[in-house]
XYZ file of N, CA and C in Angstrom:
519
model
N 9.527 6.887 -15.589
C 9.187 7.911 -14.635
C 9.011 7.254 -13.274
N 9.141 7.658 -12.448
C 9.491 7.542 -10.711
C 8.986 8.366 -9.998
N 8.142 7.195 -9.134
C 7.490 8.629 -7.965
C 7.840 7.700 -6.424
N 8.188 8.875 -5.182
C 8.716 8.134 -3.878
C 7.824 8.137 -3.239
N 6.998 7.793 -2.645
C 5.876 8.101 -1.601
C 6.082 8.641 -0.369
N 6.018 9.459 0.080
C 6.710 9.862 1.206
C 6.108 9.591 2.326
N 6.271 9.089 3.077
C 5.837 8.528 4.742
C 5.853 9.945 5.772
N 4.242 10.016 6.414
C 4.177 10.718 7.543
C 3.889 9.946 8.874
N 4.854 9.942 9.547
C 4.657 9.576 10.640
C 3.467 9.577 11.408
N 3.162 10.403 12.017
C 1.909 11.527 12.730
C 1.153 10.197 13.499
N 0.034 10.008 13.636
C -0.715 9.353 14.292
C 0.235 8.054 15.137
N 0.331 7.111 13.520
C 1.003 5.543 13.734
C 2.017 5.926 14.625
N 2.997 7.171 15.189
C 4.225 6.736 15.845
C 3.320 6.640 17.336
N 2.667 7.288 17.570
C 1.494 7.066 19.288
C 0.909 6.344 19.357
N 0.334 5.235 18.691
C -0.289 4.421 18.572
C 0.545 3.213 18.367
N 1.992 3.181 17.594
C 2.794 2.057 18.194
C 3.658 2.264 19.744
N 3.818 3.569 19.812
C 4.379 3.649 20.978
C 3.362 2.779 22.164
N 1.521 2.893 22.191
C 0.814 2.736 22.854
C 0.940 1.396 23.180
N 1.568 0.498 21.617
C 1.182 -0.902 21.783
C 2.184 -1.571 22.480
N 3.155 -1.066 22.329
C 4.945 -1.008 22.940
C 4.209 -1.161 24.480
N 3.889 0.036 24.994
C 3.839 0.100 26.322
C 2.580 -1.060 26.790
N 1.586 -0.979 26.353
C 0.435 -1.958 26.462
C 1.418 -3.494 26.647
N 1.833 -3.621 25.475
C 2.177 -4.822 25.860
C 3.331 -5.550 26.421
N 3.934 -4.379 26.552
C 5.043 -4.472 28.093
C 4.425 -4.650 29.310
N 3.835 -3.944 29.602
C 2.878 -3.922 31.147
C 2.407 -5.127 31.332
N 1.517 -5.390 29.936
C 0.513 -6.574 30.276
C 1.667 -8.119 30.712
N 2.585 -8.303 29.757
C 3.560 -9.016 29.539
C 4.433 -9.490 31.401
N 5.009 -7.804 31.834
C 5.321 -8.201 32.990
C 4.469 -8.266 34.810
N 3.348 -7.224 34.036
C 2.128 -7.369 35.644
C 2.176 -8.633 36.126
N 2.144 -9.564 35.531
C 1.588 -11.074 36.474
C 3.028 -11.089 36.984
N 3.795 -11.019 36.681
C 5.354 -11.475 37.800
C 5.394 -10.847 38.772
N 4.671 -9.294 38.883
C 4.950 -8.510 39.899
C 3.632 -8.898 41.229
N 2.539 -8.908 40.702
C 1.205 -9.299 41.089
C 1.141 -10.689 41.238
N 0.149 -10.960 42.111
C -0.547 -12.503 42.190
C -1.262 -12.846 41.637
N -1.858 -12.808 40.486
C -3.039 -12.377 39.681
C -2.950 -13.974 39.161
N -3.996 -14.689 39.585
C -4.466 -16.369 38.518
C -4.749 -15.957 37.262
N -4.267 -17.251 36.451
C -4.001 -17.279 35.153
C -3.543 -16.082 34.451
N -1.901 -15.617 35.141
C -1.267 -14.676 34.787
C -0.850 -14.785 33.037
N -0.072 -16.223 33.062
C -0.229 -16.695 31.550
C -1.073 -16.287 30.581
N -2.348 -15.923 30.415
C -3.044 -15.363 29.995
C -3.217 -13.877 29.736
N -2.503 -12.928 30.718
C -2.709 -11.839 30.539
C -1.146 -11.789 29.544
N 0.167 -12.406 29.836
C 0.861 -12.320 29.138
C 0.864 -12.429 28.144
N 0.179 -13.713 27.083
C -0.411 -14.074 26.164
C -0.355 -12.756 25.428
N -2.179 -12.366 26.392
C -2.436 -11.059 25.737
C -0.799 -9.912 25.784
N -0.127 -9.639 26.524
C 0.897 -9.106 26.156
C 1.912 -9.476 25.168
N 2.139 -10.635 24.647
C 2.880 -10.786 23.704
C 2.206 -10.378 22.185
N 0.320 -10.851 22.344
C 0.045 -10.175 21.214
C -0.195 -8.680 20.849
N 0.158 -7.835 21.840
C 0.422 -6.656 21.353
C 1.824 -5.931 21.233
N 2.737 -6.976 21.886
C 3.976 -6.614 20.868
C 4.279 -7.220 19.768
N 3.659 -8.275 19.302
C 3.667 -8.412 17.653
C 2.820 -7.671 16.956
N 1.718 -6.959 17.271
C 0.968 -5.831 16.673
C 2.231 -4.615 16.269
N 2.952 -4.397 17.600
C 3.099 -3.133 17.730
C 4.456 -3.444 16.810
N 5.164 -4.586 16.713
C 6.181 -5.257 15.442
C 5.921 -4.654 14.038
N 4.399 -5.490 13.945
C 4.305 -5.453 12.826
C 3.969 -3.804 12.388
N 3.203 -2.996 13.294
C 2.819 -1.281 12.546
C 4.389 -0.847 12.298
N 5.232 -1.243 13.212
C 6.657 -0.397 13.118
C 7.222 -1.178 11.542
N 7.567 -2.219 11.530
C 8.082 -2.207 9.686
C 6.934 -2.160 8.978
N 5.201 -2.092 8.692
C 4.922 -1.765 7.915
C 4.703 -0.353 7.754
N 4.555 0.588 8.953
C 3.998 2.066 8.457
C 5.332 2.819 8.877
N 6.649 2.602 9.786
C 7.446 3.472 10.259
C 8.590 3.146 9.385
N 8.931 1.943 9.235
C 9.978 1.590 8.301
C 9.786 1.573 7.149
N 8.558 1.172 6.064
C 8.811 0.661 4.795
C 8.060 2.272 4.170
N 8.615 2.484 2.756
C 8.040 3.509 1.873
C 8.181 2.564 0.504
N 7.254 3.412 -0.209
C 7.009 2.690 -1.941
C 7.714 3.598 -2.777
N 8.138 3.288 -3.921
C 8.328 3.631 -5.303
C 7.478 3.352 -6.400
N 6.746 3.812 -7.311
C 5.880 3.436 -8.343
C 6.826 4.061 -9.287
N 7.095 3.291 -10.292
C 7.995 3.355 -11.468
C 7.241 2.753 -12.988
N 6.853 3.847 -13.684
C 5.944 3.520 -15.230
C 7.622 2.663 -15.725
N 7.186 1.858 -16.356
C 8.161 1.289 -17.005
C 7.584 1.342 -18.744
N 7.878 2.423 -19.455
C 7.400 2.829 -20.639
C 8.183 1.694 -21.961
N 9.181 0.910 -21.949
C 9.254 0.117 -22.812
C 8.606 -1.342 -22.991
N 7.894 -1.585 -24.073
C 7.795 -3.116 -24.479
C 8.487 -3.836 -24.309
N 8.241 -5.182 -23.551
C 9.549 -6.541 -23.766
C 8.719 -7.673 -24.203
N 9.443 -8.881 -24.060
C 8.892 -10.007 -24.433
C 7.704 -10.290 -23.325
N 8.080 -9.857 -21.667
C 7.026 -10.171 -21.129
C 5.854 -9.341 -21.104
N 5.550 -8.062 -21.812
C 4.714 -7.260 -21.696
C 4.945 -6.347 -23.372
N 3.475 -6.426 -23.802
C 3.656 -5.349 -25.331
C 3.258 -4.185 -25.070
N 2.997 -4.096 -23.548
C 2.444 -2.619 -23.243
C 3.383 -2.108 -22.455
N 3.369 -0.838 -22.025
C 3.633 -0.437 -20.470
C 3.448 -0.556 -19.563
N 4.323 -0.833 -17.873
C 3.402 -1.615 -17.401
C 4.294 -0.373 -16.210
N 3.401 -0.484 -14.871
C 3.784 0.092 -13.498
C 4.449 -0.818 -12.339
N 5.409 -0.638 -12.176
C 6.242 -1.442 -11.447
C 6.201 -0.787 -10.005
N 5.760 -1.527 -8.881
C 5.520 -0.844 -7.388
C 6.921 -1.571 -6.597
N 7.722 -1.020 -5.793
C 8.732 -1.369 -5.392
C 8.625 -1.669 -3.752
N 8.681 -2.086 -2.679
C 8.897 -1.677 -0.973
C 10.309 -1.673 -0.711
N 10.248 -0.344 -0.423
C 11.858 0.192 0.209
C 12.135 0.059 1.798
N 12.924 -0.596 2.074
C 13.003 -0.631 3.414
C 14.470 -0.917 3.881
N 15.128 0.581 3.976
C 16.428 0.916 4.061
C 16.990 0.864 3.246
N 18.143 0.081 2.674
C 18.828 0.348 1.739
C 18.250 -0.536 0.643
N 17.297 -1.472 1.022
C 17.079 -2.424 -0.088
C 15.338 -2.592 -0.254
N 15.397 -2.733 -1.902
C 14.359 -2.078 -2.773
C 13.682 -3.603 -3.292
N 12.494 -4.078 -2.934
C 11.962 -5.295 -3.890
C 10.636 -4.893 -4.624
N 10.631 -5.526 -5.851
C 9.509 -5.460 -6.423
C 8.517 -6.386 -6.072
N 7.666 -5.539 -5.594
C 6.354 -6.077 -5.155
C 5.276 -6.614 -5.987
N 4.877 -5.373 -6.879
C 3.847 -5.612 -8.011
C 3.770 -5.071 -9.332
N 3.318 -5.654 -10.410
C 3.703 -5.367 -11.293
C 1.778 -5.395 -12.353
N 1.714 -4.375 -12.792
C 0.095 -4.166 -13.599
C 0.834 -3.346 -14.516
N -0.107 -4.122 -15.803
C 0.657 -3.632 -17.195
C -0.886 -2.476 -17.241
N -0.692 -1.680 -17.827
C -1.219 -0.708 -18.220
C -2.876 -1.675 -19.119
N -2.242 -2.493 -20.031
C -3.522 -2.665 -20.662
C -4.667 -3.948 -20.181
N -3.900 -3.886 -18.955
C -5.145 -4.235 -17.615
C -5.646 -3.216 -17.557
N -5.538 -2.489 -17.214
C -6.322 -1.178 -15.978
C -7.330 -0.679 -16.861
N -8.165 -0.309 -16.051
C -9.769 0.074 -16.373
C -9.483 1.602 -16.355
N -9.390 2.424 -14.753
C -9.293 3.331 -15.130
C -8.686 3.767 -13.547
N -8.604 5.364 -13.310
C -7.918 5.326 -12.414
C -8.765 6.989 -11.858
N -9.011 6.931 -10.166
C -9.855 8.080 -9.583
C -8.876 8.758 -8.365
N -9.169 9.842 -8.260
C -9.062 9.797 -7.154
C -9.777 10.052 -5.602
N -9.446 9.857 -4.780
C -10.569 9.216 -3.436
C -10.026 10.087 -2.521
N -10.743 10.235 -1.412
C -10.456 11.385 -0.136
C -9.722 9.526 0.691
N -10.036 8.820 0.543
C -9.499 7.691 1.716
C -9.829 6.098 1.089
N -9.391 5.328 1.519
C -9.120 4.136 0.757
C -10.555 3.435 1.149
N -11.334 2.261 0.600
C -11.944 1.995 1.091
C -13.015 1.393 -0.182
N -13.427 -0.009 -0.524
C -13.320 -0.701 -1.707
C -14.891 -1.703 -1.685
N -15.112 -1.646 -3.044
C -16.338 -2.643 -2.742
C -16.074 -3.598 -4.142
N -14.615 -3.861 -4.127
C -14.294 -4.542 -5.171
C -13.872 -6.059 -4.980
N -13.513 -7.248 -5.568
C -13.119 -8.619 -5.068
C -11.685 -8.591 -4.255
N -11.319 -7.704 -4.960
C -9.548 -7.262 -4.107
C -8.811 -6.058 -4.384
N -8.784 -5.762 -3.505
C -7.903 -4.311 -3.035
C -6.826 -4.711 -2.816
N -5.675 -3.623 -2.778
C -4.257 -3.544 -2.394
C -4.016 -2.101 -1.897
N -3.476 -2.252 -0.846
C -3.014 -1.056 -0.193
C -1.336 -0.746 -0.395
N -0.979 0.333 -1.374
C 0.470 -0.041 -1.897
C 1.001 1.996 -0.996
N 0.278 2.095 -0.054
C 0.516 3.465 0.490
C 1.202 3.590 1.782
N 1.955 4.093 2.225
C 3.371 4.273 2.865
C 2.097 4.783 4.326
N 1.259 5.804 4.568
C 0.791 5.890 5.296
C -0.532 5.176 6.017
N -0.481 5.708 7.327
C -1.401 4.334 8.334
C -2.420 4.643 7.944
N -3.551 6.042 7.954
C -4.465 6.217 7.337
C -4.519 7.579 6.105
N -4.208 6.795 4.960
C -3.746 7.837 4.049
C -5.025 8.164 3.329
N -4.718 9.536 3.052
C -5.411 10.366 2.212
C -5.108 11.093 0.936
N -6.274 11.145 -0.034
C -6.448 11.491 -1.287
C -5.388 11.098 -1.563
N -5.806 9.940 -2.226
C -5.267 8.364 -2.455
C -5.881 7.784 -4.282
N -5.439 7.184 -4.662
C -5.645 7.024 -6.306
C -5.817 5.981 -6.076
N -7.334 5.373 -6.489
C -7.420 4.146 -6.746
C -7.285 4.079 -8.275
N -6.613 2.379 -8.286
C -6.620 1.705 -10.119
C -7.403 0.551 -9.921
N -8.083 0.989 -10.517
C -8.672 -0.365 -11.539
C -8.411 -1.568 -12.534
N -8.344 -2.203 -12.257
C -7.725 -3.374 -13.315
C -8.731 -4.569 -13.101
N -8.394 -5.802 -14.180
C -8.841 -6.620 -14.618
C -7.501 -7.990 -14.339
N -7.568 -8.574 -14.039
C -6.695 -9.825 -13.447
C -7.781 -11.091 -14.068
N -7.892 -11.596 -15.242
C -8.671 -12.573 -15.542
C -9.775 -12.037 -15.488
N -11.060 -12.792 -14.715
C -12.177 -12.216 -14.947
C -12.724 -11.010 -13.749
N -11.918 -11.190 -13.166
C -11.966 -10.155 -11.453
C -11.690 -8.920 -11.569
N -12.439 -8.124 -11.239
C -11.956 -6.699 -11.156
C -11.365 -6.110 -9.884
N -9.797 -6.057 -9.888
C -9.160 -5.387 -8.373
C -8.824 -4.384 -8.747
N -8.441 -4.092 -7.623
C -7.896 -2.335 -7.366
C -6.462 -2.041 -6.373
N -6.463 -1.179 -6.871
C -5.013 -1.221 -6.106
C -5.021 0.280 -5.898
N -4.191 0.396 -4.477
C -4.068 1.845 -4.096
C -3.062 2.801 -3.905
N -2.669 3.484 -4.467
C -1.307 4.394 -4.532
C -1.461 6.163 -3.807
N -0.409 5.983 -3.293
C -0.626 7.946 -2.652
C 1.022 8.122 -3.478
N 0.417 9.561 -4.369
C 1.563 9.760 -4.952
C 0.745 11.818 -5.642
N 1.654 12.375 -6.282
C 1.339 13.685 -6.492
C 0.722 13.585 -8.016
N -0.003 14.860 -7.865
C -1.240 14.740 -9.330
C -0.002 14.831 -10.723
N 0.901 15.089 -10.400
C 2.013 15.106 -11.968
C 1.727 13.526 -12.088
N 2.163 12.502 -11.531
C 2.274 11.416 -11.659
C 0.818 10.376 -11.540
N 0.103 11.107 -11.128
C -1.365 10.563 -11.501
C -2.211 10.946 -13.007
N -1.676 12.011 -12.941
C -1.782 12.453 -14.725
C -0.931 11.636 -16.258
N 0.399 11.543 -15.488
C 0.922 10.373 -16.271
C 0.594 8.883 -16.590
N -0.011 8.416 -14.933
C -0.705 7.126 -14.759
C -2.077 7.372 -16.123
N -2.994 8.517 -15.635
C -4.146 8.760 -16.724
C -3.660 8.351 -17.903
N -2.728 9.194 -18.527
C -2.629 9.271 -19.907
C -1.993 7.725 -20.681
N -1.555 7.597 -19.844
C -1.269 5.840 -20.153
C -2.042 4.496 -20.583
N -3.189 5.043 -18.915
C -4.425 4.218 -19.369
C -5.624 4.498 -20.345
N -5.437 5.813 -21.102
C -6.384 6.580 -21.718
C -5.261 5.947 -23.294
N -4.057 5.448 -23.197
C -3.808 4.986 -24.438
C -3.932 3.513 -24.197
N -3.254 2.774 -23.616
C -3.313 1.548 -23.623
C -4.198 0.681 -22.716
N -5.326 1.414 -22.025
C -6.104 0.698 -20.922
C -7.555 0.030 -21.311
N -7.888 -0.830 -21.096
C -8.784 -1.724 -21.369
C -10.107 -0.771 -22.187
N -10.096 0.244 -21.488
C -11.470 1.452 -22.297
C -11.085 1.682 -23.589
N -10.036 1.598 -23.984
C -8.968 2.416 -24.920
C -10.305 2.217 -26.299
N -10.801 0.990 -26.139
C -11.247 0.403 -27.395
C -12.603 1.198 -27.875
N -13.399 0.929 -26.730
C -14.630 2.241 -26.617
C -14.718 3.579 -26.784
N -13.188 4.108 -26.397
C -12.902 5.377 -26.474
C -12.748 5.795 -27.914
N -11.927 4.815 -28.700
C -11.432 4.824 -29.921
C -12.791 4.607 -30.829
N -13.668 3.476 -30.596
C -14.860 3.399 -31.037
C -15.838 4.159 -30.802
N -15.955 4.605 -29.675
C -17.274 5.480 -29.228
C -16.811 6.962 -29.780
């Protein structure tokens, strides 16, 4: 099963546009002006066009795929969720959590973690009602964050309600 995340523009495109212009200005003012230690203000202008770089391929260019991968192999006896970053025509796998890691899975009005490690695996700049997972990585408990529709958060459930670390308590309790 396959879910696309769909990217909203909205905020992030004014706010890179802002950094675009910010750090154009800052970049060429000292050539036009007399201004001491112009170098410096450029500085500061070059670091807000690598800001404004980096928001454009991570929030304008790239979208996710989350793909349940429901068969057993040699590297996994469970099911596991395969997270992809799409960015144009070409698709890499990013991350990979087998099902009988995961603890359990909620969902949240906005991302935001008091765990050893988070992952933000969501296509938007400040996304909402957002699914955090729970998992177990050795002895650490991370989380990871997905924006995707309740069909496919229900599938995520029922997965971890068979093969997820509770499974045992559930079955016992």
């Amino acid at each position: 099963m396959k879910y696309i995340a769909q990217r909203k523009l909205g905020s992030v495109r004014w706010l890179t546009l802002a950094l675009y212009v910010a750090g154009v200005v800052l970049f060429v003012l000292p050539s036009y002006t007399g201004m001491p230690y112009g170098a410096f203000v450029q500085l500061a202008g070059i670091g807000f066009l690598a800001l404004a770089i980096q928001f454009t391929i991570r929030y304008m260019l790239t979208s996710y795929t989350y793909e349940i991968y429901d068969y057993a192999s040699s590297a996994s006896l469970y099911p596991i969720l395969n997270i992809y970053r799409v960015q144009g025509q070409r698709s890499t796998l990013i991350g990979t959590v087998g099902f009988s890691e995961m603890i359990s899975i909620e969902k949240r009005e906005k991302i935001g973690d008091n765990v050893t490690k988070a992952v933000n695996y969501c296509p938007e700049f400040r996304a909402k009602d957002v699914y955090r997972i729970l998992y177990e990585d050795g002895s650490k408990e991370k989380a990871l964050y997905l924006q995707c529709d309740e069909a496919f958060a229900a599938a995520l459930t029922e997965r971890i309600a068979l093969y997820g670390k509770n499974r045992e308590t559930i079955e016992n309790g």
